[in-house]
């Protein structure tokens, strides 16, 4: 124990906390150190940047007689009985009483020592969520502490933080060592505050030390929702710093790339005109404008980094084709990457149709291309005979090399996320000349978000749909009326229309999603004997999927039951009805995307959002947005507005950006300040750019350097 004695503390605080090893803290040995390392904590400073994700209120002790199921409470009392029960699962059941009432505590995992320590007459304090059990109120696995002293143990006067943890790392232990780290923080100022005082004053921010203290140990009078609501000024201080670090990183990336060389393409008007002449339609003026913007970039000798936004169905693919054609006509290869196999296949079909008549060779690579076929594809990419290479992220695996890659096109960018984008660019820059990059997203992003998430990109927007589209009529209908909905499909198919039935599931598991789709397809086949029902999901073989899609496209199948794999890329103009089951589980942007599969022909189209009762009023309000509007940008703004804490459009879901503290959606109102602060830092305080990026992006820092 002497090794961890208090006497050493003053010595240590003269050091910066990121230099102090974890093992210098009391109670941290090699085993605990390994667990902390596993969650990215390597030194005392890391511990302080390991922030709680919620708080619990343990500042009060509730009388047992006053509590109700559903509440999370702190109780204190004496164990009355303690028995092992052999029900469906063996458990330890103790009863606790405090004079006002009695409650059961139930443990499904417990040691013999634990059982002994919870013997009758022991006094404990415990914390947990109350539920209604067979024998009255119960708490499963409460956190508890045996009280030994005769005197009352004081309750805490701060909210109790709950930290991200890992197996075998208990909250109480984590709190104890973070307490020690906070004590070290108090003694001096051992974490460097990089933001200039001028800036923190202007933005009204707490000092870094105050912010860290406040976020780890907020005073009891604060509401528990403090963190979720983003109202904690400590959190705001850290979130702003983190957002600034990210922005600086992306801005630097952009600046650097402007200094780099990329192929300067020459105008190839004649070929482009020939291609456009082949199309069964003429370009919209929005398509022409954005292609102008893109081609201007491509004529310059530095890498294009451009985001192409456009609502679903706005015709981004043709613009991509024009860009690809320009690169190919200049003697360069083009890589076109899509996030899913099915979308990549759709692109393969379109581009082969367009390009093969022009004598352009199209290559294909996905995870499912194997054996000799794969070897041949790789060879043709390496020797340059594949001029356009289409595929999934397989296009950028180590084994793939290109002879003369001049342009990378990434479709449906939001699926990949900013880190992958930067990593990809890193990889693509093996040669002296950087390829140009065009990033296409079908999910319109609210302006403020776009400017932050894509601070390294220029922005082009297709703000007009091709003529002749009829807006989709959307209805929000309860699953209680499922029969009517099915009858509606019957009628539509009898009138020679086609329909989609989209199954969603909240489970991450693709297998479960596919099973649900299989079951639904079987039911609908039975209920709709006159309708040819098809099924498509992600676990089918590529050839099977292609076959089903082809039959649906040809009208041999009338109803297509699908998982969300049809979200992108599927194009069947005769489909005019779509039922989306459990739409409440998806984000508005994703629903809008799905709905974009219909309304592509001349027929009036209908989308039915078949929700599961009961639906909260907030949930209903969200779906109503889709009924009111067909405008992806409006829907994206609304999604942002209506999104509660931790809900759908969250960055985890979209993969837009990953942060430690900030949440780009919740903190959207900070983004203007972040932008101007970053500009000021770049012009007046360039020295702090590196340390800020280092602190917040850590190992990802190599994305920033070129
Ligand atoms: P998205 O922007 O969602 O990727 P697509 O590029 O898939 O949209 O285009 C959707 C549909 O619109 C396709 O069938 C495409 O052929 C058609 N299309 C594209 N541009 C035009 C246009 N200018 N006029 C008419 N139809 C067009
Ligand atoms: Mg598309």
XYZ file of C-alpha atoms and ligand atoms in Angstrom:
734
model
C 0.000 0.000 0.000
C 2.894 2.366 0.708
C 3.564 2.442 -2.999
C 0.319 4.316 -3.505
C 0.648 6.553 -0.440
C -0.702 10.072 -0.413
C 2.760 11.489 0.069
C 3.459 11.119 -3.623
C 0.560 13.150 -4.852
C 2.099 16.648 -4.656
C 5.093 15.402 -6.600
C 2.978 13.998 -9.366
C 0.942 17.118 -9.910
C 3.948 19.023 -11.131
C 3.649 16.768 -14.166
C 1.141 17.025 -16.959
C -1.578 14.485 -16.363
C -1.071 12.790 -19.685
C 2.401 11.805 -18.445
C 1.120 10.113 -15.303
C 0.626 6.365 -15.615
C -2.581 4.782 -14.400
C -0.734 2.505 -12.034
C 0.299 5.482 -9.914
C -3.318 5.741 -8.783
C -4.342 3.900 -5.659
C -5.924 0.561 -6.399
C -4.838 0.357 -10.024
C -2.758 -2.732 -10.665
C -1.900 -4.481 -13.915
C -5.308 -6.191 -14.226
C -7.303 -2.988 -13.883
C -4.834 -1.161 -16.092
C -5.464 -3.696 -18.851
C -9.222 -3.168 -18.576
C -8.820 0.579 -18.742
C -6.541 0.269 -21.757
C -9.215 -1.793 -23.421
C -11.554 1.199 -23.374
C -8.914 3.612 -24.614
C -7.654 4.930 -21.284
C -3.856 4.986 -20.992
C -3.029 7.769 -18.552
C -4.612 10.002 -15.949
C -5.637 12.620 -18.465
C -7.475 10.025 -20.543
C -9.381 9.123 -17.413
C -10.590 12.702 -17.110
C -11.690 12.729 -20.725
C -13.634 9.534 -20.146
C -16.983 11.192 -19.659
C -20.198 9.919 -18.157
C -23.034 9.234 -20.555
C -25.734 9.785 -17.965
C -26.248 10.576 -14.294
C -28.153 9.042 -11.442
C -29.612 10.893 -8.521
C -28.403 9.339 -5.285
C -28.645 12.445 -3.214
C -31.787 11.184 -1.467
C -32.886 8.043 0.298
C -36.485 7.096 -0.392
C -38.712 5.400 2.178
C -39.566 1.951 0.805
C -43.237 2.566 1.552
C -43.316 5.513 -0.875
C -41.858 3.997 -4.012
C -43.520 2.707 -7.167
C -42.629 0.403 -10.026
C -40.700 2.173 -12.751
C -38.830 4.520 -10.433
C -35.096 4.365 -9.945
C -34.427 4.836 -6.273
C -31.906 4.735 -3.484
C -33.018 2.791 -0.415
C -31.565 2.043 2.983
C -32.686 -0.670 5.348
C -32.068 -3.979 7.019
C -32.074 -7.390 5.356
C -35.007 -9.381 6.749
C -34.623 -12.651 4.859
C -32.092 -14.037 2.419
C -32.779 -17.230 0.449
C -31.733 -19.004 -2.680
C -34.683 -19.674 -4.917
C -34.939 -22.348 -7.553
C -37.368 -21.101 -10.136
C -36.830 -21.068 -13.850
C -33.482 -19.535 -12.969
C -31.657 -19.939 -9.698
C -31.499 -16.656 -7.839
C -30.686 -15.069 -4.503
C -33.671 -13.249 -3.085
C -33.310 -10.901 -0.126
C -36.014 -8.819 1.456
C -35.187 -5.368 2.703
C -37.252 -3.374 5.176
C -36.902 0.109 6.607
C -39.940 0.499 8.843
C -42.031 2.070 6.076
C -42.245 -0.948 3.780
C -40.576 -4.010 2.370
C -39.072 -4.857 -1.030
C -37.291 -7.820 -2.651
C -33.801 -7.645 -4.067
C -33.014 -10.322 -6.590
C -29.616 -11.479 -7.843
C -29.235 -13.954 -10.685
C -25.465 -13.848 -10.531
C -23.935 -13.943 -7.084
C -20.980 -15.418 -5.237
C -21.035 -17.347 -1.997
C -19.280 -14.439 -0.301
C -21.921 -12.084 -1.571
C -24.633 -14.335 -0.255
C -22.989 -14.426 3.177
C -22.599 -10.639 3.271
C -26.319 -10.210 2.629
C -27.383 -12.155 5.723
C -30.384 -11.085 7.820
C -29.895 -8.004 10.035
C -27.209 -6.578 7.740
C -27.852 -2.918 6.952
C -27.351 -1.908 3.362
C -27.845 1.043 1.075
C -28.836 0.133 -2.453
C -29.766 1.661 -5.759
C -31.739 0.356 -8.697
C -34.874 0.332 -10.777
C -38.061 -0.839 -9.105
C -40.194 -3.372 -10.939
C -43.345 -5.195 -10.159
C -42.632 -8.853 -9.453
C -44.832 -11.781 -8.552
C -44.424 -11.131 -4.845
C -44.617 -7.333 -4.900
C -41.980 -4.705 -5.655
C -38.532 -5.956 -6.638
C -35.154 -4.668 -7.723
C -32.964 -6.858 -9.931
C -29.266 -6.586 -9.264
C -29.258 -3.371 -7.283
C -25.933 -1.689 -6.727
C -25.443 -1.912 -3.004
C -23.106 -1.171 -0.183
C -23.053 -2.850 3.222
C -23.247 -0.245 5.996
C -21.002 -1.058 8.929
C -20.728 2.135 10.951
C -23.091 2.975 13.762
C -23.394 6.522 12.496
C -25.357 7.515 9.437
C -23.319 7.403 6.298
C -23.720 10.725 4.455
C -25.414 10.595 1.062
C -23.579 12.108 -1.870
C -24.342 15.728 -2.706
C -23.498 15.453 -6.409
C -25.228 13.559 -9.167
C -23.690 10.149 -9.626
C -22.081 9.748 -13.052
C -22.438 6.554 -15.049
C -19.475 5.896 -17.294
C -19.008 3.804 -20.368
C -17.406 0.679 -18.955
C -16.489 -2.815 -19.929
C -16.923 -6.317 -18.540
C -15.406 -6.627 -15.094
C -14.982 -2.902 -14.609
C -17.565 -1.788 -12.089
C -18.914 1.721 -11.911
C -17.966 2.076 -8.271
C -14.380 1.259 -9.067
C -14.268 3.564 -12.033
C -15.752 6.366 -9.935
C -13.156 5.865 -7.252
C -10.210 6.150 -9.584
C -11.733 9.079 -11.437
C -12.143 10.730 -8.031
C -8.412 10.426 -7.577
C -7.759 11.900 -11.004
C -10.067 14.810 -10.190
C -8.157 15.418 -6.968
C -4.932 15.655 -8.949
C -6.630 18.120 -11.233
C -7.534 20.341 -8.304
C -4.030 20.687 -6.950
C -2.672 22.669 -9.868
C -3.543 23.152 -13.491
C -2.046 20.095 -15.025
C -4.099 19.875 -18.203
C -3.155 22.433 -20.763
C -5.989 24.675 -21.809
C -5.175 25.243 -25.449
C -8.000 27.583 -26.312
C -6.814 31.181 -26.053
C -8.380 33.167 -23.198
C -9.664 35.693 -25.709
C -11.712 32.970 -27.355
C -13.088 31.337 -24.226
C -14.128 34.750 -22.943
C -15.814 35.630 -26.203
C -17.725 32.352 -26.289
C -18.505 32.493 -22.572
C -16.886 29.133 -21.895
C -15.748 27.583 -18.643
C -12.077 26.855 -18.122
C -11.073 23.336 -19.062
C -10.547 22.355 -15.423
C -13.931 23.697 -14.313
C -15.589 22.003 -17.249
C -14.082 18.631 -16.395
C -15.062 18.934 -12.747
C -18.582 19.936 -13.560
C -19.138 17.153 -16.029
C -17.799 14.425 -13.738
C -19.421 15.654 -10.537
C -22.389 17.898 -11.306
C -24.220 19.451 -8.353
C -27.349 17.699 -7.152
C -29.750 20.481 -8.049
C -29.206 19.814 -11.762
C -31.720 17.728 -13.649
C -30.755 14.235 -14.674
C -31.340 15.081 -18.322
C -28.518 17.586 -18.261
C -26.170 15.603 -20.422
C -28.719 14.409 -22.942
C -30.058 17.878 -23.391
C -26.584 19.258 -23.915
C -27.249 21.874 -21.244
C -24.255 21.177 -19.087
C -21.820 24.093 -19.539
C -18.932 21.728 -18.864
C -20.093 19.567 -21.699
C -20.532 22.604 -23.922
C -16.962 23.645 -23.250
C -15.624 20.238 -24.232
C -17.976 19.791 -27.163
C -16.918 23.106 -28.667
C -13.272 22.245 -28.235
C -13.794 18.869 -29.851
C -15.781 20.282 -32.761
C -13.092 22.902 -33.285
C -10.446 20.173 -33.349
C -12.379 18.226 -35.965
C -12.971 21.247 -38.081
C -9.330 22.280 -37.915
C -8.399 18.802 -39.008
C -10.691 18.860 -42.014
C -9.784 22.394 -42.987
C -6.155 21.505 -42.888
C -6.850 18.519 -45.034
C -8.584 20.688 -47.582
C -5.813 23.299 -47.557
C -3.177 20.648 -48.061
C -4.997 19.050 -50.903
C -5.228 22.387 -52.662
C -1.451 22.383 -52.779
C -1.339 18.931 -54.321
C -1.227 17.853 -57.892
C -4.066 16.073 -59.646
C -4.563 15.367 -63.315
C -5.855 18.423 -65.187
C -8.471 17.099 -67.578
C -9.105 18.588 -71.007
C -12.541 19.446 -72.275
C -14.119 16.540 -74.216
C -17.265 18.185 -75.445
C -17.823 15.998 -78.432
C -17.894 12.678 -76.584
C -20.033 14.129 -73.807
C -22.503 15.468 -76.293
C -22.679 12.110 -77.984
C -23.436 10.471 -74.623
C -26.100 13.023 -73.722
C -27.635 12.570 -77.158
C -28.075 8.854 -76.411
C -30.096 9.476 -73.265
C -33.861 9.101 -73.495
C -34.258 12.495 -71.794
C -32.529 15.855 -71.691
C -30.618 17.036 -68.652
C -32.386 19.260 -66.179
C -30.831 22.665 -65.814
C -29.780 21.740 -62.274
C -27.898 18.725 -63.638
C -26.184 20.952 -66.187
C -25.187 23.484 -63.553
C -23.654 20.968 -61.179
C -21.787 19.273 -63.996
C -20.368 22.674 -64.926
C -19.141 23.061 -61.347
C -17.610 19.612 -61.392
C -15.910 19.974 -64.741
C -14.395 23.321 -63.739
C -12.803 21.484 -60.805
C -11.568 18.713 -63.045
C -9.842 21.079 -65.456
C -7.738 22.514 -62.622
C -4.581 20.671 -61.691
C -5.471 20.141 -58.020
C -7.720 17.459 -56.559
C -11.434 18.064 -56.643
C -13.137 17.336 -53.335
C -16.786 17.875 -53.996
C -20.013 16.824 -52.357
C -22.944 16.345 -54.695
C -26.251 16.569 -52.876
C -29.583 15.970 -54.445
C -32.878 14.598 -53.312
C -33.679 11.003 -54.076
C -34.553 10.693 -57.758
C -32.941 13.990 -58.727
C -30.655 12.237 -61.207
C -27.237 12.190 -59.610
C -26.183 9.078 -61.481
C -26.161 10.808 -64.845
C -23.995 13.544 -63.416
C -21.633 10.893 -62.099
C -21.587 9.310 -65.539
C -20.670 12.597 -67.208
C -17.848 13.121 -64.737
C -16.588 9.587 -65.251
C -16.725 10.020 -68.991
C -14.606 13.158 -68.820
C -11.938 11.329 -66.814
C -11.986 8.275 -69.075
C -11.795 10.362 -72.227
C -8.677 11.921 -70.727
C -7.114 8.482 -70.386
C -7.736 7.948 -66.666
C -9.500 5.227 -64.716
C -12.526 5.897 -62.542
C -13.577 4.009 -59.391
C -17.255 4.139 -58.442
C -17.978 2.878 -54.959
C -21.394 2.129 -53.473
C -22.160 1.121 -49.877
C -24.077 -2.062 -50.633
C -23.804 -4.856 -53.099
C -27.266 -4.266 -54.474
C -26.690 -0.594 -55.155
C -23.354 -1.360 -56.743
C -25.078 -3.908 -59.000
C -27.677 -1.355 -60.028
C -24.901 1.016 -61.009
C -23.182 -1.761 -62.913
C -26.320 -2.299 -64.982
C -26.854 1.398 -65.733
C -23.250 2.117 -66.567
C -22.814 -0.955 -68.744
C -25.869 0.159 -70.652
C -24.490 3.630 -71.131
C -20.792 2.961 -71.594
C -20.469 -0.337 -73.411
C -21.870 1.178 -76.672
C -19.186 3.858 -76.360
C -16.504 1.166 -76.244
C -15.671 1.736 -72.579
C -14.722 -1.273 -70.497
C -16.475 -1.579 -67.129
C -14.904 -3.650 -64.308
C -16.696 -5.073 -61.269
C -15.464 -5.910 -57.795
C -17.331 -6.787 -54.633
C -16.785 -9.134 -51.728
C -18.684 -11.787 -53.609
C -16.469 -11.770 -56.683
C -14.153 -14.709 -56.042
C -11.598 -17.024 -57.582
C -10.456 -16.629 -61.165
C -13.042 -13.984 -61.817
C -11.610 -11.895 -59.020
C -8.074 -12.399 -60.229
C -9.070 -11.281 -63.701
C -10.870 -8.188 -62.404
C -7.897 -7.249 -60.229
C -5.557 -7.688 -63.159
C -7.659 -5.502 -65.411
C -7.782 -2.794 -62.792
C -4.031 -3.008 -62.301
C -3.160 -2.886 -65.981
C -5.660 -0.163 -66.737
C -7.880 -2.069 -69.145
C -10.881 -1.602 -66.808
C -11.652 2.033 -67.422
C -14.565 2.316 -65.018
C -14.357 0.116 -61.919
C -17.630 -0.335 -60.043
C -17.970 -2.032 -56.682
C -18.328 -1.874 -52.943
C -15.575 -0.902 -50.503
C -13.753 -3.939 -51.941
C -12.478 -1.434 -54.513
C -10.116 -0.041 -51.925
C -8.760 -3.116 -50.241
C -5.035 -3.688 -50.102
C -4.912 -6.142 -52.974
C -6.407 -3.637 -55.411
C -4.156 -1.404 -57.463
C -5.008 0.925 -60.282
C -2.893 1.868 -63.198
C -4.057 5.467 -63.585
C -6.811 6.328 -61.154
C -8.043 9.831 -61.958
C -11.422 10.054 -60.253
C -13.128 8.393 -57.312
C -16.906 8.603 -57.087
C -18.532 7.604 -53.819
C -22.288 7.138 -53.790
C -24.474 7.441 -50.693
C -21.685 8.897 -48.694
C -23.412 9.102 -45.328
C -23.141 5.355 -44.974
C -19.397 5.551 -44.910
C -18.743 8.357 -42.503
C -16.073 10.949 -42.398
C -13.294 8.766 -41.072
C -13.640 6.226 -43.822
C -13.735 8.999 -46.350
C -10.477 10.445 -45.130
C -8.894 7.015 -44.829
C -9.960 6.179 -48.327
C -8.422 9.313 -49.698
C -5.257 8.483 -47.860
C -5.179 5.122 -49.539
C -6.012 6.498 -52.924
C -3.051 8.825 -52.779
C -0.398 6.179 -53.256
C 0.684 7.914 -56.420
C 2.213 11.337 -56.764
C -0.980 12.663 -58.259
C -4.115 12.598 -56.164
C -7.278 11.388 -57.838
C -10.231 13.736 -57.900
C -13.091 12.881 -55.620
C -16.827 13.233 -56.040
C -18.977 12.312 -53.087
C -22.686 11.838 -53.689
C -25.269 11.737 -50.960
C -28.929 11.021 -51.431
C -29.833 12.027 -47.927
C -30.016 15.771 -47.954
C -28.206 17.147 -44.986
C -29.296 20.301 -43.191
C -27.011 23.119 -44.195
C -25.286 23.606 -40.859
C -24.530 19.920 -40.578
C -23.278 19.686 -44.127
C -20.884 22.522 -43.526
C -19.396 20.781 -40.528
C -19.492 17.159 -41.495
C -18.132 18.007 -44.912
C -15.893 20.946 -44.064
C -13.272 19.417 -46.321
C -15.534 19.386 -49.368
C -17.034 21.885 -51.785
C -20.741 21.573 -52.206
C -22.981 21.205 -55.264
C -26.730 20.779 -55.027
C -29.196 19.447 -57.583
C -32.223 21.436 -56.507
C -34.739 20.247 -59.061
C -36.349 16.930 -59.970
C -36.680 15.744 -63.558
C -39.995 16.819 -65.075
C -43.040 14.573 -64.984
C -42.663 13.280 -61.450
C -45.831 13.169 -59.423
C -45.391 13.758 -55.715
C -46.045 10.654 -53.612
C -49.164 10.683 -51.453
C -48.299 9.401 -48.001
C -50.679 7.983 -45.397
C -49.920 7.076 -41.791
C -52.010 4.012 -40.886
C -52.158 1.775 -37.831
C -51.371 -1.919 -38.112
C -54.926 -2.553 -36.856
C -55.996 -1.799 -40.416
C -53.568 -4.197 -42.014
C -56.379 -6.060 -43.812
C -57.459 -2.916 -45.617
C -53.907 -2.225 -46.652
C -53.555 -5.718 -48.066
C -56.840 -5.280 -49.963
C -55.425 -2.083 -51.394
C -52.420 -3.966 -52.750
C -54.722 -6.505 -54.339
C -56.604 -3.735 -56.092
C -53.493 -1.922 -57.273
C -52.010 -5.115 -58.717
C -55.320 -5.927 -60.427
C -54.996 -2.536 -62.114
C -51.532 -3.471 -63.426
C -49.568 -1.488 -60.887
C -46.726 -2.906 -58.866
C -46.014 -2.556 -55.169
C -43.302 -2.850 -52.534
C -43.758 -4.153 -49.022
C -40.810 -3.113 -46.886
C -40.070 -4.981 -43.651
C -38.034 -3.306 -40.960
C -36.803 -4.595 -37.665
C -35.084 -2.845 -34.873
C -32.638 -5.674 -34.267
C -29.215 -5.192 -35.665
C -29.237 -8.728 -36.875
C -29.551 -8.987 -40.602
C -30.595 -12.612 -40.227
C -33.647 -11.650 -38.191
C -34.590 -8.967 -40.680
C -34.415 -11.452 -43.487
C -36.445 -14.012 -41.572
C -39.125 -11.403 -40.941
C -39.247 -10.633 -44.634
C -39.530 -14.345 -45.438
C -42.445 -14.782 -43.038
C -44.214 -11.709 -44.369
C -43.730 -12.834 -47.957
C -45.249 -16.229 -47.128
C -48.252 -14.607 -45.440
C -48.856 -12.173 -48.266
C -48.567 -14.959 -50.825
C -51.347 -16.754 -49.009
C -53.540 -13.707 -48.530
C -53.090 -12.496 -52.100
C -53.610 -15.564 -54.322
C -53.946 -13.470 -57.487
C -50.734 -11.544 -56.972
C -47.238 -12.724 -57.965
C -45.195 -12.103 -54.833
C -41.387 -11.884 -54.857
C -38.891 -11.606 -52.034
C -35.553 -9.859 -51.851
C -33.182 -9.472 -48.924
C -29.549 -9.059 -48.146
C -28.771 -12.701 -47.461
C -29.804 -13.976 -50.838
C -27.154 -14.847 -53.397
C -26.215 -12.051 -55.771
C -27.551 -13.998 -58.737
C -30.869 -14.639 -56.988
C -31.249 -10.974 -56.156
C -30.467 -9.930 -59.691
C -33.000 -12.426 -60.941
C -35.758 -11.218 -58.597
C -35.061 -7.595 -59.478
C -35.133 -8.391 -63.172
C -38.476 -10.181 -62.844
C -39.942 -7.323 -60.851
C -38.665 -4.842 -63.375
C -40.168 -6.899 -66.196
C -43.536 -6.970 -64.409
C -43.545 -10.742 -63.838
C -43.599 -10.067 -60.111
C -46.227 -7.630 -58.917
C -45.471 -7.338 -55.246
C -41.914 -7.242 -53.961
C -41.410 -7.954 -50.268
C -38.072 -6.502 -49.244
C -35.900 -5.528 -46.361
C -34.400 -2.066 -46.405
C -31.900 -3.267 -49.015
C -34.123 -1.585 -51.568
C -33.495 1.705 -49.873
C -31.188 2.829 -52.589
C -30.714 2.276 -56.235
C -33.802 0.340 -57.230
C -35.580 1.871 -60.182
C -38.940 0.471 -61.340
C -41.147 3.304 -62.637
C -44.298 1.140 -62.780
C -44.233 0.598 -58.995
C -46.706 3.043 -57.526
C -47.521 1.688 -54.078
C -45.259 1.120 -51.120
C -46.102 -0.197 -47.685
C -43.460 0.359 -45.015
C -43.964 -1.715 -41.908
C -42.953 -0.284 -38.540
C -41.791 3.003 -40.008
C -41.446 4.345 -36.475
C -38.214 2.404 -36.241
C -36.493 4.255 -39.042
C -35.173 7.759 -39.400
C -37.140 10.212 -41.484
C -34.321 10.501 -43.958
C -34.263 6.766 -44.475
C -38.036 6.633 -44.896
C -37.883 9.418 -47.423
C -35.183 7.512 -49.232
C -37.303 4.366 -49.333
C -40.325 6.263 -50.526
C -38.227 7.676 -53.357
C -38.501 4.249 -55.029
C -42.036 5.126 -56.072
C -43.408 8.189 -57.827
C -41.011 7.645 -60.696
C -43.601 7.059 -63.371
C -46.607 8.962 -64.582
C -49.024 7.145 -62.240
C -50.145 8.659 -58.973
C -48.163 6.922 -56.215
C -49.016 6.093 -52.645
C -46.873 5.304 -49.638
C -48.454 3.733 -46.561
C -46.596 4.008 -43.289
C -48.019 1.049 -41.380
C -47.113 1.729 -37.779
C -47.464 -0.490 -34.762
C -49.955 0.679 -32.151
C -49.476 2.336 -29.714
C -47.367 5.072 -31.209
C -46.222 7.970 -29.032
C -47.427 11.403 -30.029
C -43.837 12.383 -30.796
C -43.587 9.348 -33.042
C -46.798 10.290 -34.791
C -45.562 13.824 -35.234
C -42.392 12.573 -36.900
C -44.289 10.435 -39.387
C -46.620 13.316 -40.120
C -43.665 15.232 -41.506
C -43.482 12.660 -44.291
C -47.169 12.994 -44.992
C -46.773 16.734 -45.328
C -43.694 16.939 -47.483
C -41.799 15.274 -50.299
C -38.845 17.618 -49.977
C -35.767 15.846 -48.651
C -34.119 19.014 -47.388
C -37.214 20.038 -45.443
C -37.511 16.537 -44.007
C -33.886 16.527 -42.946
C -34.338 19.840 -41.112
C -37.451 18.537 -39.381
C -35.748 15.317 -38.417
C -33.083 17.382 -36.745
C -35.649 19.516 -34.970
C -37.835 16.673 -33.732
C -35.090 14.333 -32.810
C -35.029 13.593 -29.113
C -31.864 12.615 -27.292
C -30.270 9.502 -28.651
C -32.745 9.159 -31.472
C -32.607 8.158 -35.053
C -30.674 10.682 -37.047
C -27.948 10.320 -34.429
C -24.446 10.219 -35.672
C -24.059 6.562 -34.801
C -26.918 5.749 -37.100
C -25.770 7.784 -40.029
C -22.081 7.297 -39.381
C -21.794 10.960 -40.193
C -19.201 11.663 -37.535
C -18.055 10.037 -34.364
C -17.252 12.168 -31.379
C -16.236 11.694 -27.780
C -18.348 14.477 -26.328
C -20.013 16.378 -29.108
C -23.107 15.257 -30.905
C -23.350 17.034 -34.189
C -27.121 16.940 -34.135
C -27.676 17.950 -30.530
C -24.937 20.554 -30.752
C -25.964 21.921 -34.143
C -26.526 25.313 -32.544
C -22.825 25.525 -31.662
C -21.622 25.031 -35.207
C -21.570 28.678 -36.236
C -19.396 29.513 -33.254
C -17.177 26.557 -34.001
C -16.709 27.734 -37.540
C -15.706 31.268 -36.665
C -13.501 30.154 -33.771
C -11.693 27.758 -36.090
C -11.045 30.511 -38.627
C -9.638 32.700 -35.878
C -7.376 29.936 -34.625
C -6.070 29.274 -38.119
C -5.184 32.900 -38.668
C -4.044 33.962 -35.192
C -3.102 30.882 -33.177
C -1.768 28.290 -35.606
C 0.448 26.781 -32.889
C -2.456 25.226 -31.044
C -3.828 23.389 -34.090
C -1.574 20.368 -33.698
C -2.112 19.856 -29.983
C -5.875 20.262 -30.320
C -6.086 17.733 -33.130
C -3.805 15.441 -31.166
C -5.966 15.603 -28.066
C -9.274 14.963 -29.771
C -8.512 12.882 -32.802
C -5.703 10.914 -31.236
C -4.890 7.868 -33.307
C -6.993 9.111 -36.170
C -4.560 11.930 -36.642
C -2.962 10.320 -39.654
C -6.126 11.098 -41.570
C -5.169 14.710 -41.283
C -1.697 14.585 -42.644
C -1.048 14.210 -46.304
P -30.655 9.658 -57.628
O -30.291 11.108 -57.613
O -31.628 9.318 -56.572
O -29.450 8.765 -57.631
P -31.029 8.595 -60.254
O -29.770 9.092 -60.802
O -31.112 7.160 -59.904
O -31.440 9.446 -58.982
O -32.203 8.984 -61.239
C -33.506 8.597 -60.990
C -34.261 8.342 -62.285
O -34.432 9.544 -63.013
C -33.545 7.393 -63.195
O -34.495 6.547 -63.766
C -32.955 8.305 -64.263
O -32.801 7.657 -65.497
C -33.984 9.392 -64.355
N -33.448 10.698 -64.784
C -32.267 11.240 -64.463
N -32.129 12.457 -65.017
C -33.266 12.695 -65.707
C -33.734 13.795 -66.503
N -33.010 14.885 -66.703
N -34.971 13.681 -67.056
C -35.717 12.576 -66.848
N -35.340 11.513 -66.138
C -34.123 11.562 -65.557
Mg -28.654 7.246 -56.550
